[in-house]
PDB file of C-alpha atoms in Angstrom:
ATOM      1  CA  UNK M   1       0.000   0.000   0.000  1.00 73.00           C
ATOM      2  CA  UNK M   2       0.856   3.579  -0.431  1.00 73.00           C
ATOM      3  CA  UNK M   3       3.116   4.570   2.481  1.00 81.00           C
ATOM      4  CA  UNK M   4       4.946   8.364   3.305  1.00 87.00           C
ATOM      5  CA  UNK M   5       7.498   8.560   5.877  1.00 85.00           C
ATOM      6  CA  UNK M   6       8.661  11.963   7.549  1.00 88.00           C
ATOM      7  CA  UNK M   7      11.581  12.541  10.329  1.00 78.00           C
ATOM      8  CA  UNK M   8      10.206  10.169  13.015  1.00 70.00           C
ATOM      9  CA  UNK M   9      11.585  12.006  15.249  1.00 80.00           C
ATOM     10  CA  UNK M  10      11.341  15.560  16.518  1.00 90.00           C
ATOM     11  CA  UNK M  11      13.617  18.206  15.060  1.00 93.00           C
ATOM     12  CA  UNK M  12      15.573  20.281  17.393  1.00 95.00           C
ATOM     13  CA  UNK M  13      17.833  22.804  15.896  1.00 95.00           C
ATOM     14  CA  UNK M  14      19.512  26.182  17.361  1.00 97.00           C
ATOM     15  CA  UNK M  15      18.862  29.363  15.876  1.00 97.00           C
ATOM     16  CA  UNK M  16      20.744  30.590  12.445  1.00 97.00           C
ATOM     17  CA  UNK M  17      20.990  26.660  11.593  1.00 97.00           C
ATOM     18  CA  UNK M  18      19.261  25.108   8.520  1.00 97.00           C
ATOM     19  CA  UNK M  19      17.047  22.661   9.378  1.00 96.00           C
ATOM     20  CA  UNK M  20      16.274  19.583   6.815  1.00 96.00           C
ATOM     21  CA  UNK M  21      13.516  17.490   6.903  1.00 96.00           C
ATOM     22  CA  UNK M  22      12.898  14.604   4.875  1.00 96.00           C
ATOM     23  CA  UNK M  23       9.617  12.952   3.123  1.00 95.00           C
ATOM     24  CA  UNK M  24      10.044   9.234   1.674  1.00 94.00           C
ATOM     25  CA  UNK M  25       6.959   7.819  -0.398  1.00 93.00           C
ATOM     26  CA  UNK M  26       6.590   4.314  -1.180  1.00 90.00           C
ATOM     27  CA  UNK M  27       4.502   2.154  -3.734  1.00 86.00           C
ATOM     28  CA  UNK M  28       3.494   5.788  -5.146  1.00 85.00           C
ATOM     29  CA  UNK M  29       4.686   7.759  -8.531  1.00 85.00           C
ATOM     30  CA  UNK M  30       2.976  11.460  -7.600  1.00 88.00           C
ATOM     31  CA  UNK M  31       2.744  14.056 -10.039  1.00 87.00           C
ATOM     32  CA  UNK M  32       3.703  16.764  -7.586  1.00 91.00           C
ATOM     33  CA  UNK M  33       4.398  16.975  -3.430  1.00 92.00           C
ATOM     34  CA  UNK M  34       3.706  19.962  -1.408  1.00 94.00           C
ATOM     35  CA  UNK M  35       4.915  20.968   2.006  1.00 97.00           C
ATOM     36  CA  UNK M  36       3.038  22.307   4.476  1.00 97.00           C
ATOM     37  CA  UNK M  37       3.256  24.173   7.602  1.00 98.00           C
ATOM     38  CA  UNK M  38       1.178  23.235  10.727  1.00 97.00           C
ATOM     39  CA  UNK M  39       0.682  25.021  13.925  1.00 97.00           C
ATOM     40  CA  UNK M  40      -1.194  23.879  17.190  1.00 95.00           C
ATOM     41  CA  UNK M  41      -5.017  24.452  16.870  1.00 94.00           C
ATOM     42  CA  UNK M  42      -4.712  25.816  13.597  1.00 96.00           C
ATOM     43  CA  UNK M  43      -5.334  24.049  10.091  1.00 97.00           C
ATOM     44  CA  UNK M  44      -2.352  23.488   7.621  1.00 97.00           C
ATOM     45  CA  UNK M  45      -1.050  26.522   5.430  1.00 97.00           C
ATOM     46  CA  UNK M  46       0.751  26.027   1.808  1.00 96.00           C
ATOM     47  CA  UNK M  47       4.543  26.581   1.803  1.00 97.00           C
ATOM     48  CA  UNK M  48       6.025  25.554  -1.424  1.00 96.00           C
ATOM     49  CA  UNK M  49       4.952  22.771  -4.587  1.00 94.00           C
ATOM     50  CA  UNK M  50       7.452  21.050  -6.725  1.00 94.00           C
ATOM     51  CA  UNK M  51       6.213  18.973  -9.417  1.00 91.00           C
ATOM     52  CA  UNK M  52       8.078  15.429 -10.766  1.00 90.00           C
ATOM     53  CA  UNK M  53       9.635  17.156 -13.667  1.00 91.00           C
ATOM     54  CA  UNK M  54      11.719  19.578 -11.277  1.00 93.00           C
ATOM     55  CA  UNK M  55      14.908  18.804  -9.199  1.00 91.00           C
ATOM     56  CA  UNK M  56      14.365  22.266  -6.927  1.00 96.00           C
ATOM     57  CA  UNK M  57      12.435  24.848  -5.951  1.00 96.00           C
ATOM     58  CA  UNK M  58      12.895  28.238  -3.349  1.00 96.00           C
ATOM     59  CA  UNK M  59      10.523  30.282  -1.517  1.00 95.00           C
ATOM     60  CA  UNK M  60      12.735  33.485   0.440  1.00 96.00           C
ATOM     61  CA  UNK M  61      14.309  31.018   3.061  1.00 97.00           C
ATOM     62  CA  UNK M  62      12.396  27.805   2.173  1.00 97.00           C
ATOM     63  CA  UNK M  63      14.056  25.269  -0.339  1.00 98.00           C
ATOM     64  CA  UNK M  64      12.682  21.853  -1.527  1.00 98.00           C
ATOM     65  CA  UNK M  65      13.786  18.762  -3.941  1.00 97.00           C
ATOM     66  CA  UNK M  66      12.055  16.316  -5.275  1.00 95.00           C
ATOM     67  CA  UNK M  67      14.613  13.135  -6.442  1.00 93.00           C
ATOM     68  CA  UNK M  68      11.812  10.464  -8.043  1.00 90.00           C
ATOM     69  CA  UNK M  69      14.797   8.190  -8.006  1.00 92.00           C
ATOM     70  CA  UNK M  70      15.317   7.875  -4.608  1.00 93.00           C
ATOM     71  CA  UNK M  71      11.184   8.312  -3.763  1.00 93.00           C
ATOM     72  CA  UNK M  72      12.291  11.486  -1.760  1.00 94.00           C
ATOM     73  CA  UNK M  73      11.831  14.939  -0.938  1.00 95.00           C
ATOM     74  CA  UNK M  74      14.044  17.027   0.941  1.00 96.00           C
ATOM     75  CA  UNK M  75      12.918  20.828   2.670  1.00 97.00           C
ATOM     76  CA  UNK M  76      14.754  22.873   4.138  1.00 97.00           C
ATOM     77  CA  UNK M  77      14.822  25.776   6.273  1.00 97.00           C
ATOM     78  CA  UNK M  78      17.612  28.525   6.223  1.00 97.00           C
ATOM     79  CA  UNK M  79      18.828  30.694   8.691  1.00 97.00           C
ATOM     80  CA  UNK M  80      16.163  29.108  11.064  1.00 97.00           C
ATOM     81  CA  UNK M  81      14.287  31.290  13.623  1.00 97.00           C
ATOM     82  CA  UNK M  82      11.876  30.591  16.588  1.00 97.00           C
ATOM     83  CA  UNK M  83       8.997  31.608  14.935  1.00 97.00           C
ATOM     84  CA  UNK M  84       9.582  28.840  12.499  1.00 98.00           C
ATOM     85  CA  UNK M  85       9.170  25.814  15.394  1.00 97.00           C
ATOM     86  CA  UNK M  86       5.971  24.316  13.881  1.00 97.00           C
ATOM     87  CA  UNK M  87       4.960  20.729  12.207  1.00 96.00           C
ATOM     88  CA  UNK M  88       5.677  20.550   8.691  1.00 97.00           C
ATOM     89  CA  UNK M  89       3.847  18.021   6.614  1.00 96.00           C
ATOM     90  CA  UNK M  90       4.616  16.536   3.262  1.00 96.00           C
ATOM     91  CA  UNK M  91       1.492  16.095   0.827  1.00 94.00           C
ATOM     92  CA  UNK M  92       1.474  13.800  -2.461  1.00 92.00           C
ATOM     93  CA  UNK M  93      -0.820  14.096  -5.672  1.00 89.00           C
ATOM     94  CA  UNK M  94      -1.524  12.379  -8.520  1.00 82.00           C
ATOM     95  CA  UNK M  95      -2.219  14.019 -12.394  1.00 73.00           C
ATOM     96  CA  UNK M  96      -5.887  13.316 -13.572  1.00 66.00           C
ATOM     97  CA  UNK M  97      -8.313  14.221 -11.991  1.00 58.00           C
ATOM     98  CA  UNK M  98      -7.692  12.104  -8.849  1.00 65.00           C
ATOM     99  CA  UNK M  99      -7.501  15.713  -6.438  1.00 77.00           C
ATOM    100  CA  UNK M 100      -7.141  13.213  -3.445  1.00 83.00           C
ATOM    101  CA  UNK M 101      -4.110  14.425  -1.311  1.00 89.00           C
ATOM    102  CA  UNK M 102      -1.754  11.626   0.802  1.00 91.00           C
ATOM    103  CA  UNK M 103      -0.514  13.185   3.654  1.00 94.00           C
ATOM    104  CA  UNK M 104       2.732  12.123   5.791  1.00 94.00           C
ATOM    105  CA  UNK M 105       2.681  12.100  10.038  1.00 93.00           C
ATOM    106  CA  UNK M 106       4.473  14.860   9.871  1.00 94.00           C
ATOM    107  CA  UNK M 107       7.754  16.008  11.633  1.00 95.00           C
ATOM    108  CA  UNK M 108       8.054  18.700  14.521  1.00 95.00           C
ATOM    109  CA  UNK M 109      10.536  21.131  14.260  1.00 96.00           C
ATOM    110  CA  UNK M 110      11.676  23.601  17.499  1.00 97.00           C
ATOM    111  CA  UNK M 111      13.776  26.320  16.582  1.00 97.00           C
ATOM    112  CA  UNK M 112      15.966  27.209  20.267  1.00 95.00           C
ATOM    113  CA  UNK M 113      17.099  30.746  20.917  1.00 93.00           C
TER     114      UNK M 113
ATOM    115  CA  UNK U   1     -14.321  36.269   3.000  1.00 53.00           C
ATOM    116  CA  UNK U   2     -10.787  36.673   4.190  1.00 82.00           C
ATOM    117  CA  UNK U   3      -9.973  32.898   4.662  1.00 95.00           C
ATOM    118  CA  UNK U   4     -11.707  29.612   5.058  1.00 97.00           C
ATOM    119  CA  UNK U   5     -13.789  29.419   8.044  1.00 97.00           C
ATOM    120  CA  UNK U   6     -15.240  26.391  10.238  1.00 98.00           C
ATOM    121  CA  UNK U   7     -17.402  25.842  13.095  1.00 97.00           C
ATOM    122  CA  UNK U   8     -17.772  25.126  15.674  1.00 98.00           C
ATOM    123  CA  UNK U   9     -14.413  25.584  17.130  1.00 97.00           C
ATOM    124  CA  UNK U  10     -15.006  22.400  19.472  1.00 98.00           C
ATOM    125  CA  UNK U  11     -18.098  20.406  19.730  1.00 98.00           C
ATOM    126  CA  UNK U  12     -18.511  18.061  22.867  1.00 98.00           C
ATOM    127  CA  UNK U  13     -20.784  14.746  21.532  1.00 98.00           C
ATOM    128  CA  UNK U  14     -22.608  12.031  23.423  1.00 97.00           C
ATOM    129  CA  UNK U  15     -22.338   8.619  21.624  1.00 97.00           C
ATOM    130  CA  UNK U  16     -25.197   7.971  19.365  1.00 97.00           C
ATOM    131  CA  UNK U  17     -25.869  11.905  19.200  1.00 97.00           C
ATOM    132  CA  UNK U  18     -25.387  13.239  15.410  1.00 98.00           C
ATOM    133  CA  UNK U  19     -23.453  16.405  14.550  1.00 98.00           C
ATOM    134  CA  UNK U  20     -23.560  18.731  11.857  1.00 98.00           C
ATOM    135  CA  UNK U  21     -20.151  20.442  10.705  1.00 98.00           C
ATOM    136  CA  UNK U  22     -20.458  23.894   9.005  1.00 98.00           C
ATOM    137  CA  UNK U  23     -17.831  24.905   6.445  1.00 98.00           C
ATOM    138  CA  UNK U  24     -17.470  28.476   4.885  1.00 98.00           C
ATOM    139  CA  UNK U  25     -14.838  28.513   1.807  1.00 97.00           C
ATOM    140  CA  UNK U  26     -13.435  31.184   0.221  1.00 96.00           C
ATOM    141  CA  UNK U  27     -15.261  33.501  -1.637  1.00 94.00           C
ATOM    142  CA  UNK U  28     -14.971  32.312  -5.080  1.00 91.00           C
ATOM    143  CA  UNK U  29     -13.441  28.779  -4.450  1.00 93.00           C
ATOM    144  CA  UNK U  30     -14.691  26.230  -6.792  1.00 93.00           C
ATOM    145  CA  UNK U  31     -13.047  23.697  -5.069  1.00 93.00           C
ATOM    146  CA  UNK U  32     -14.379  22.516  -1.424  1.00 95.00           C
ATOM    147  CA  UNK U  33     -12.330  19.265   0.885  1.00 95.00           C
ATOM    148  CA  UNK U  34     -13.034  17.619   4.036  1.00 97.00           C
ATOM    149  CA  UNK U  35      -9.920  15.939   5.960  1.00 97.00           C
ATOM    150  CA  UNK U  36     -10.411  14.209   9.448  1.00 97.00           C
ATOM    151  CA  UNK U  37      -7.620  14.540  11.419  1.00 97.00           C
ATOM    152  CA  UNK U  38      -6.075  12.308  14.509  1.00 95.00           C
ATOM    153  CA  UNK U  39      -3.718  13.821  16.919  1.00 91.00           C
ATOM    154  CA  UNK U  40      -0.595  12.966  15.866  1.00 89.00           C
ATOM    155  CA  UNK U  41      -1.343  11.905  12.113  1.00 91.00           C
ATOM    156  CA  UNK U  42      -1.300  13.577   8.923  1.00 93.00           C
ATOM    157  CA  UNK U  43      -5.269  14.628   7.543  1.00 95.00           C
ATOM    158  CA  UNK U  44      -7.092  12.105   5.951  1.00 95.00           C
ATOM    159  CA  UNK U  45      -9.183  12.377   3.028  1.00 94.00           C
ATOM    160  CA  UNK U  46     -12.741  12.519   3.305  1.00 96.00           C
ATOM    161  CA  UNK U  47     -14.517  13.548   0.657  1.00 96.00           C
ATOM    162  CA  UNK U  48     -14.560  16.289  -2.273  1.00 93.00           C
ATOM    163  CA  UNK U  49     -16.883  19.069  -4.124  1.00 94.00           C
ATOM    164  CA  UNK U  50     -16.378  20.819  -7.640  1.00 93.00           C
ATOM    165  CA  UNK U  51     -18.862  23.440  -6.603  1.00 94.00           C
ATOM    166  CA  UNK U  52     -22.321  21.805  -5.251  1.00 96.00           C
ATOM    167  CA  UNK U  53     -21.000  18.289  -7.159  1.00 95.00           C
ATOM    168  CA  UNK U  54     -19.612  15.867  -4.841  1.00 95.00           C
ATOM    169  CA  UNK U  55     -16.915  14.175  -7.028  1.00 92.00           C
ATOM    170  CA  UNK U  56     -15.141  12.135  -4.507  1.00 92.00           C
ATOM    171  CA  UNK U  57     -16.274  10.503  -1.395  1.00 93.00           C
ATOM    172  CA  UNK U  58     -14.464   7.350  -1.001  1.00 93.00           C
ATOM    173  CA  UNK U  59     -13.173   8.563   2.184  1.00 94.00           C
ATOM    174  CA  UNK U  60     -15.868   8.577   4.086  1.00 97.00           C
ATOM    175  CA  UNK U  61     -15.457   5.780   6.995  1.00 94.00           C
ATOM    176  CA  UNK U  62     -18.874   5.059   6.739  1.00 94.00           C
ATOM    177  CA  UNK U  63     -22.828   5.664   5.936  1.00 95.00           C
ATOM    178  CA  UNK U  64     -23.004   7.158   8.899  1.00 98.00           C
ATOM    179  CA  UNK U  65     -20.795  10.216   7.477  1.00 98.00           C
ATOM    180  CA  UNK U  66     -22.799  12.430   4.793  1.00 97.00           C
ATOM    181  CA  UNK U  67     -21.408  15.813   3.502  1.00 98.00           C
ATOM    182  CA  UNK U  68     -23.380  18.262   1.086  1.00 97.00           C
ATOM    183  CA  UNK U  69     -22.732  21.436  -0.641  1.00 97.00           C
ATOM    184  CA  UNK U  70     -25.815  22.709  -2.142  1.00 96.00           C
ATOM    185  CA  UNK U  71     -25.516  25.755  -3.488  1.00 94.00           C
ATOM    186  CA  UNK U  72     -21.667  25.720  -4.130  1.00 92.00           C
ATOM    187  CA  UNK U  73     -20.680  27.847  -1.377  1.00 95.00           C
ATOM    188  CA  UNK U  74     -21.292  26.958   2.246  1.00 98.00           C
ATOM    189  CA  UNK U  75     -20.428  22.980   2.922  1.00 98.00           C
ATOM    190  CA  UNK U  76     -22.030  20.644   5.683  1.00 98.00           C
ATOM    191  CA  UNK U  77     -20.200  17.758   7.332  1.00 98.00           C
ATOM    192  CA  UNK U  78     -22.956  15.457   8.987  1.00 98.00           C
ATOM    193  CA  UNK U  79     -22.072  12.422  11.188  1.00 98.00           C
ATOM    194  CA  UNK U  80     -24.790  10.586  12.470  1.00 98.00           C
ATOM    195  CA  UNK U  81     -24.635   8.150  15.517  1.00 97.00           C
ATOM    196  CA  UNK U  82     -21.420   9.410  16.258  1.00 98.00           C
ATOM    197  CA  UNK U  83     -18.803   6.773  18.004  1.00 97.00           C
ATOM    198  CA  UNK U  84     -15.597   7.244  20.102  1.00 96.00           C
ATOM    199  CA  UNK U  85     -13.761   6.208  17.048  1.00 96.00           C
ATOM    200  CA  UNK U  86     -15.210   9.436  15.393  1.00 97.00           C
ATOM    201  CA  UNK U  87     -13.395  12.042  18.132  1.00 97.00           C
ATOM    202  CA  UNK U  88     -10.431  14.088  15.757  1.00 97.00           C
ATOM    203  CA  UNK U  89      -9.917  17.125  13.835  1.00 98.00           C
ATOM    204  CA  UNK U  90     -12.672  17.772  10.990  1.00 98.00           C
ATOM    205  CA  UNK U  91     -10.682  19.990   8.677  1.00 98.00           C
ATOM    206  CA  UNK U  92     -12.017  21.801   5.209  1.00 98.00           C
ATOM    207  CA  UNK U  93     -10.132  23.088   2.513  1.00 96.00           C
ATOM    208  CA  UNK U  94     -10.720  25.219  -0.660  1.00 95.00           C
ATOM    209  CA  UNK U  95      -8.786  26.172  -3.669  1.00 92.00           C
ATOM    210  CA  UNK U  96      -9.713  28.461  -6.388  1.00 89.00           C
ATOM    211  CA  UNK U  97      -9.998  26.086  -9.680  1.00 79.00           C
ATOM    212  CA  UNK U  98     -10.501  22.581 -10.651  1.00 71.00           C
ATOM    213  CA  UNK U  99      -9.228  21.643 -13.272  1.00 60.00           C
ATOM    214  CA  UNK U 100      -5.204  21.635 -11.813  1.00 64.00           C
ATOM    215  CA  UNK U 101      -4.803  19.253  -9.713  1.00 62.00           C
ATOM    216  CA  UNK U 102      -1.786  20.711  -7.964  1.00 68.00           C
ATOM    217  CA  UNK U 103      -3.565  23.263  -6.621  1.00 83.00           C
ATOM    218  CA  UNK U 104      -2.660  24.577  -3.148  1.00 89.00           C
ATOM    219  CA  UNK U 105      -5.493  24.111  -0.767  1.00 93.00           C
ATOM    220  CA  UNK U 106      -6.532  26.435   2.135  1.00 95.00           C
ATOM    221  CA  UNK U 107      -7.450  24.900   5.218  1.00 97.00           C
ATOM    222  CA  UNK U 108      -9.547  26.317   7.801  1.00 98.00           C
ATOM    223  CA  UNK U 109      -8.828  26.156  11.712  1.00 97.00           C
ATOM    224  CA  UNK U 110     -11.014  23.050  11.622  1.00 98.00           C
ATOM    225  CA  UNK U 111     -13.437  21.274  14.183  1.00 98.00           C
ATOM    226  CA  UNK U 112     -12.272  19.749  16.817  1.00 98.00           C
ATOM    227  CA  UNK U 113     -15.003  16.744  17.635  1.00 98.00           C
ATOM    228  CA  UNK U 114     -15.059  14.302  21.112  1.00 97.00           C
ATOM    229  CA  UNK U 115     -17.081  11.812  21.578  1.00 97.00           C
ATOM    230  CA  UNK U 116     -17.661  11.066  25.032  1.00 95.00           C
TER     231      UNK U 116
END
């Protein structure tokens, strides 16, 4: 079955450091993966979308891959700040007209002072 | 309106009581989501409208779970009976189109359901 894997554990990272989370798929070719950002009590907010065709994209501080290869995405977070200690989630697609969304666990970042 | 709003906030259930879930999209957003939610897990999909046409529901855990849209707007999660098993996060998302299927989606603060 379709599986996504994020950071198991929780990220902690000091301030000024790039932090780098990972997103593994399995048993899954999507079309395009997005990242999102997720704070306590609140719903998930859009960050960044890379599509199959593309090795890279960047968003001010924000940076993701995509290697279909390796069944991987890689996002990362430069010059990290406090304000940036949230859960980021990966999210997979399909093309068609499938608009059904797999979603990974999830990895918790804290960004210390 | 200026984002995608839900309620209630937090509803408090007795088992075997039904609920009704109120989603408001974004002005304009063709394209209307329901995601469910476990603490500590990634949103699951529910089900999905292209305006008041529900295109997708093969999420939906069960018959007891019904979701409508009827006028393309405003969208109504309904969960009858409700169980323990049904206490999460009831989440709704819009984006503007549908025909991309890359679309980002906004997500509203959701619903946070317990079933006591």
């Amino acid at each position: 079955s379709q599986k996504i894997e994020q950071n198991s554990e929780a990220l902690n990272i000091q301030e000024g450091k790039t932090a780098t989370l990972t997103c593994n798929y399995t048993n899954y070719s999507p079309a395009y993966l997005q990242w999102y950002r997720q704070d306590p009590g609140r719903g998930p907010v859009f960050l960044l979308l890379i599509r199959e065709n593309e090795k890279e994209k960047r968003k001010e501080r924000l940076k993701v891959t995509f290697d279909t290869t390796l069944k991987q995405s890689l996002f990362h977070i430069t010059a990290s700040q406090p304000a940036d200690s949230a859960t980021y989630l990966c999210a997979l697609g399909n093309a068609g007209n499938n608009r059904k969304l797999i979603w990974g666990l999830g990895t918790s970042l804290a960004v210390n002072p | 309106g200026a984002g995608v709003s839900q309620s209630p906030r937090y509803k408090v259930a007795k088992r075997g009581q039904d609920v009704a879930l109120r989603c408001d999209p974004i002005s304009g957003h063709v394209s209307l989501f329901w995601y469910q939610q476990a603490l500590g897990q990634g949103p699951e999909f529910l089900t999905y409208f292209q305006n008041e046409a529900q295109l997708d529901k093969s999420g939906l855990p069960s018959d007891r779970f019904f979701a409508e849209r009827p006028e393309g707007s405003v969208s109504t999660l309904k969960i009858q009976r409700t169980q323990q098993e049904d206490s999460a996060v009831y989440l709704c998302a819009s984006s503007l189109g549908s025909g991309a299927t890359n679309e980002k989606l906004f997500f509203g603060s959701g619903t946070q359901l317990s079933v006591l």
